[in-house]
PDB file of C-alpha atoms in Angstrom:
ATOM      1  CA  MET A   1       0.014   0.038   0.050  1.00  0.00           C
ATOM      2  CA  THR A   2       1.409   3.357  -1.091  1.00  0.00           C
ATOM      3  CA  ASP A   3       2.092   5.775   1.816  1.00  0.00           C
ATOM      4  CA  THR A   4       1.107   9.747   1.244  1.00  0.00           C
ATOM      5  CA  THR A   5       4.607  10.784   2.033  1.00  0.00           C
ATOM      6  CA  ASP A   6       5.906   8.542  -0.549  1.00  0.00           C
ATOM      7  CA  LEU A   7       3.180   9.757  -3.111  1.00  0.00           C
ATOM      8  CA  HIS A   8       4.292  13.396  -2.358  1.00  0.00           C
ATOM      9  CA  VAL A   9       7.948  12.914  -2.592  1.00  0.00           C
ATOM     10  CA  GLY A  10       7.254  11.058  -5.935  1.00  0.00           C
ATOM     11  CA  LYS A  11       5.362  13.956  -7.464  1.00  0.00           C
ATOM     12  CA  ARG A  12       7.972  16.302  -6.325  1.00  0.00           C
ATOM     13  CA  LEU A  13      10.504  14.218  -7.927  1.00  0.00           C
ATOM     14  CA  ARG A  14       8.417  14.102 -11.346  1.00  0.00           C
ATOM     15  CA  ARG A  15       7.863  17.962 -11.032  1.00  0.00           C
ATOM     16  CA  ARG A  16      11.432  18.768 -10.869  1.00  0.00           C
ATOM     17  CA  ARG A  17      12.547  16.099 -13.471  1.00  0.00           C
ATOM     18  CA  ARG A  18       9.984  17.281 -15.969  1.00  0.00           C
ATOM     19  CA  LEU A  19      10.807  21.168 -15.196  1.00  0.00           C
ATOM     20  CA  LEU A  20      14.726  20.075 -16.025  1.00  0.00           C
ATOM     21  CA  GLY A  21      13.669  18.456 -19.108  1.00  0.00           C
ATOM     22  CA  LEU A  22      15.096  15.109 -18.243  1.00  0.00           C
ATOM     23  CA  THR A  23      13.620  11.782 -19.358  1.00  0.00           C
ATOM     24  CA  GLN A  24      13.395   9.071 -16.787  1.00  0.00           C
ATOM     25  CA  GLN A  25      16.058   7.271 -18.472  1.00  0.00           C
ATOM     26  CA  GLU A  26      18.590  10.220 -18.156  1.00  0.00           C
ATOM     27  CA  LEU A  27      17.685  10.731 -14.353  1.00  0.00           C
ATOM     28  CA  ALA A  28      18.125   7.019 -13.832  1.00  0.00           C
ATOM     29  CA  SER A  29      21.579   7.020 -15.404  1.00  0.00           C
ATOM     30  CA  GLN A  30      22.552   9.850 -13.414  1.00  0.00           C
ATOM     31  CA  VAL A  31      21.892   8.322 -10.101  1.00  0.00           C
ATOM     32  CA  GLY A  32      22.915   4.664 -11.148  1.00  0.00           C
ATOM     33  CA  VAL A  33      19.316   2.661 -11.368  1.00  0.00           C
ATOM     34  CA  ARG A  34      17.028   1.785 -14.249  1.00  0.00           C
ATOM     35  CA  PHE A  35      14.452   3.991 -15.416  1.00  0.00           C
ATOM     36  CA  GLN A  36      11.713   1.652 -14.176  1.00  0.00           C
ATOM     37  CA  GLN A  37      12.918   2.349 -10.705  1.00  0.00           C
ATOM     38  CA  ILE A  38      12.484   6.285 -11.361  1.00  0.00           C
ATOM     39  CA  GLN A  39       8.939   5.321 -12.519  1.00  0.00           C
ATOM     40  CA  LYS A  40       8.394   3.448  -9.370  1.00  0.00           C
ATOM     41  CA  TYR A  41       9.529   6.280  -7.062  1.00  0.00           C
ATOM     42  CA  GLU A  42       7.436   9.075  -9.001  1.00  0.00           C
ATOM     43  CA  CYS A  43       4.105   6.962  -8.398  1.00  0.00           C
ATOM     44  CA  GLY A  44       5.203   6.289  -4.896  1.00  0.00           C
ATOM     45  CA  ALA A  45       5.348   2.210  -5.464  1.00  0.00           C
ATOM     46  CA  ASN A  46       8.723   2.238  -4.074  1.00  0.00           C
ATOM     47  CA  ARG A  47      10.007   4.028  -1.086  1.00  0.00           C
ATOM     48  CA  MET A  48      13.488   5.838  -1.473  1.00  0.00           C
ATOM     49  CA  THR A  49      16.427   5.309   1.000  1.00  0.00           C
ATOM     50  CA  SER A  50      17.838   8.256   2.188  1.00  0.00           C
ATOM     51  CA  SER A  51      21.201   7.838   0.344  1.00  0.00           C
ATOM     52  CA  ARG A  52      18.924   7.471  -3.170  1.00  0.00           C
ATOM     53  CA  LEU A  53      17.247  10.661  -2.273  1.00  0.00           C
ATOM     54  CA  TYR A  54      20.264  12.495  -1.633  1.00  0.00           C
ATOM     55  CA  ASP A  55      21.457  11.294  -4.920  1.00  0.00           C
ATOM     56  CA  LEU A  56      18.287  12.417  -6.634  1.00  0.00           C
ATOM     57  CA  SER A  57      18.693  15.864  -4.874  1.00  0.00           C
ATOM     58  CA  ARG A  58      22.227  16.307  -6.513  1.00  0.00           C
ATOM     59  CA  ALA A  59      21.146  15.077  -9.680  1.00  0.00           C
ATOM     60  CA  LEU A  60      18.079  17.582  -9.774  1.00  0.00           C
ATOM     61  CA  ASN A  61      20.063  20.328  -8.066  1.00  0.00           C
ATOM     62  CA  VAL A  62      17.945  20.857  -5.141  1.00  0.00           C
ATOM     63  CA  SER A  63      18.111  20.340  -1.363  1.00  0.00           C
ATOM     64  CA  VAL A  64      16.890  17.014   0.208  1.00  0.00           C
ATOM     65  CA  GLN A  65      14.094  19.316   1.639  1.00  0.00           C
ATOM     66  CA  TYR A  66      12.831  20.285  -1.648  1.00  0.00           C
ATOM     67  CA  PHE A  67      11.088  16.581  -1.704  1.00  0.00           C
ATOM     68  CA  PHE A  68       9.149  17.203   1.301  1.00  0.00           C
ATOM     69  CA  ASP A  69       8.101  20.999   0.751  1.00  0.00           C
ATOM     70  CA  GLY A  70       4.387  21.436   0.564  1.00  0.00           C
ATOM     71  CA  MET A  71       3.488  18.434   2.896  1.00  0.00           C
ATOM     72  CA  GLU A  72       0.296  18.377   4.952  1.00  0.00           C
ATOM     73  CA  GLY A  73       1.227  19.971   8.305  1.00  0.00           C
ATOM     74  CA  ASP A  74       4.191  21.865   6.956  1.00  0.00           C
ATOM     75  CA  ASP A  75       4.147  25.252   8.592  1.00  0.00           C
ATOM     76  CA  LEU A  76       7.404  26.331   6.976  1.00  0.00           C
ATOM     77  CA  LEU A  77       7.669  28.326   3.867  1.00  0.00           C
ATOM     78  CA  ALA A  78       8.912  25.947   1.115  1.00  0.00           C
ATOM     79  CA  ALA A  79      12.607  26.583   0.493  1.00  0.00           C
ATOM     80  CA  ASN A  80      12.119  26.449  -3.191  1.00  0.00           C
ATOM     81  CA  ASP A  81       8.652  28.263  -3.528  1.00  0.00           C
ATOM     82  CA  ALA A  82       8.807  32.026  -2.454  1.00  0.00           C
ATOM     83  CA  GLU A  83       4.869  31.783  -2.714  1.00  0.00           C
ATOM     84  CA  ARG A  84       2.651  28.791  -2.165  1.00  0.00           C
ATOM     85  CA  LEU A  85       1.364  27.799  -5.665  1.00  0.00           C
ATOM     86  CA  ASP A  86      -1.349  25.569  -6.412  1.00  0.00           C
ATOM     87  CA  GLY A  87       0.556  22.144  -6.910  1.00  0.00           C
ATOM     88  CA  ASP A  88      -1.152  21.625 -10.354  1.00  0.00           C
ATOM     89  CA  ILE A  89       0.510  24.815 -11.801  1.00  0.00           C
ATOM     90  CA  LEU A  90       3.923  23.306 -12.093  1.00  0.00           C
ATOM     91  CA  SER A  91       2.839  20.376 -13.412  1.00  0.00           C
ATOM     92  CA  GLN A  92       1.114  21.832 -16.457  1.00  0.00           C
ATOM     93  CA  LYS A  93       2.856  21.505 -20.054  1.00  0.00           C
ATOM     94  CA  GLU A  94       2.770  25.389 -20.589  1.00  0.00           C
ATOM     95  CA  THR A  95       4.422  26.376 -17.457  1.00  0.00           C
ATOM     96  CA  LEU A  96       7.216  23.945 -18.041  1.00  0.00           C
ATOM     97  CA  GLU A  97       7.651  25.313 -21.641  1.00  0.00           C
ATOM     98  CA  LEU A  98       7.789  28.766 -20.424  1.00  0.00           C
ATOM     99  CA  VAL A  99      10.292  27.924 -17.405  1.00  0.00           C
ATOM    100  CA  ARG A 100      12.452  26.274 -20.010  1.00  0.00           C
ATOM    101  CA  ALA A 101      12.436  29.172 -22.451  1.00  0.00           C
ATOM    102  CA  TYR A 102      12.973  31.689 -19.430  1.00  0.00           C
ATOM    103  CA  TYR A 103      16.213  29.808 -18.464  1.00  0.00           C
ATOM    104  CA  ARG A 104      17.263  29.724 -22.043  1.00  0.00           C
ATOM    105  CA  LEU A 105      17.454  33.607 -22.120  1.00  0.00           C
ATOM    106  CA  GLY A 106      20.619  35.313 -21.118  1.00  0.00           C
ATOM    107  CA  GLU A 107      20.668  36.958 -17.736  1.00  0.00           C
ATOM    108  CA  ARG A 108      19.748  40.405 -19.037  1.00  0.00           C
ATOM    109  CA  PRO A 109      16.546  39.365 -21.004  1.00  0.00           C
ATOM    110  CA  ARG A 110      15.721  37.172 -18.265  1.00  0.00           C
ATOM    111  CA  ARG A 111      15.650  40.165 -15.917  1.00  0.00           C
ATOM    112  CA  ARG A 112      13.625  42.207 -18.195  1.00  0.00           C
ATOM    113  CA  LEU A 113      11.205  39.762 -18.858  1.00  0.00           C
ATOM    114  CA  LEU A 114      10.689  39.257 -15.015  1.00  0.00           C
ATOM    115  CA  GLU A 115      10.040  42.943 -14.683  1.00  0.00           C
ATOM    116  CA  LEU A 116       7.687  43.083 -17.483  1.00  0.00           C
ATOM    117  CA  ALA A 117       5.543  40.165 -15.928  1.00  0.00           C
ATOM    118  CA  LYS A 118       5.605  42.104 -12.694  1.00  0.00           C
ATOM    119  CA  ALA A 119       4.443  45.313 -14.397  1.00  0.00           C
ATOM    120  CA  LEU A 120       1.713  43.399 -16.271  1.00  0.00           C
ATOM    121  CA  GLU A 121       0.554  41.755 -12.692  1.00  0.00           C
ATOM    122  CA  SER A 122       0.539  45.198 -11.258  1.00  0.00           C
ATOM    123  CA  ASP A 123      -1.606  46.586 -14.540  1.00  0.00           C
ATOM    124  CA  GLN A 124      -4.222  43.775 -14.170  1.00  0.00           C
ATOM    125  CA  ASN A 125      -4.431  44.119 -10.309  1.00  0.00           C
ATOM    126  CA  GLY A 126      -4.904  47.907 -10.718  1.00  0.00           C
ATOM    127  CA  THR A 127      -1.944  48.874  -8.731  1.00  0.00           C
ATOM    128  CA  GLY A 128      -0.040  50.166 -11.668  1.00  0.00           C
ATOM    129  CA  ALA A 129       0.762  53.765 -11.946  1.00  0.00           C
ATOM    130  CA  ALA A 130      -1.219  55.585 -14.492  1.00  0.00           C
TER     131      ALA A 130
END
């Protein structure tokens, strides 16, 4: 029977892997397992050891805490999420494409795009200067 913690950790693993544009095979190769094992981790069918969780965090460039951020009863602000977002938003294909495109830009265009997004948000909320 699958545990809710294993499900949560698996969803976070899948989200981060997809965000980075990695296949299950590519991630599996980085941590020394078969892609089927990554599948089982992602659906919560197999529980990860602490050493495997550490290896995955290094391969995905996140802290181990990332996998537990947002769990029920977690009163701490998530280390990798400045704001709490609906969990589904980061799983949407459009969001992943946007983030990947953003990180392909150079530093200056990224900064300008972020400023533009903030300005558009302010205008939409009616807080922008006239």
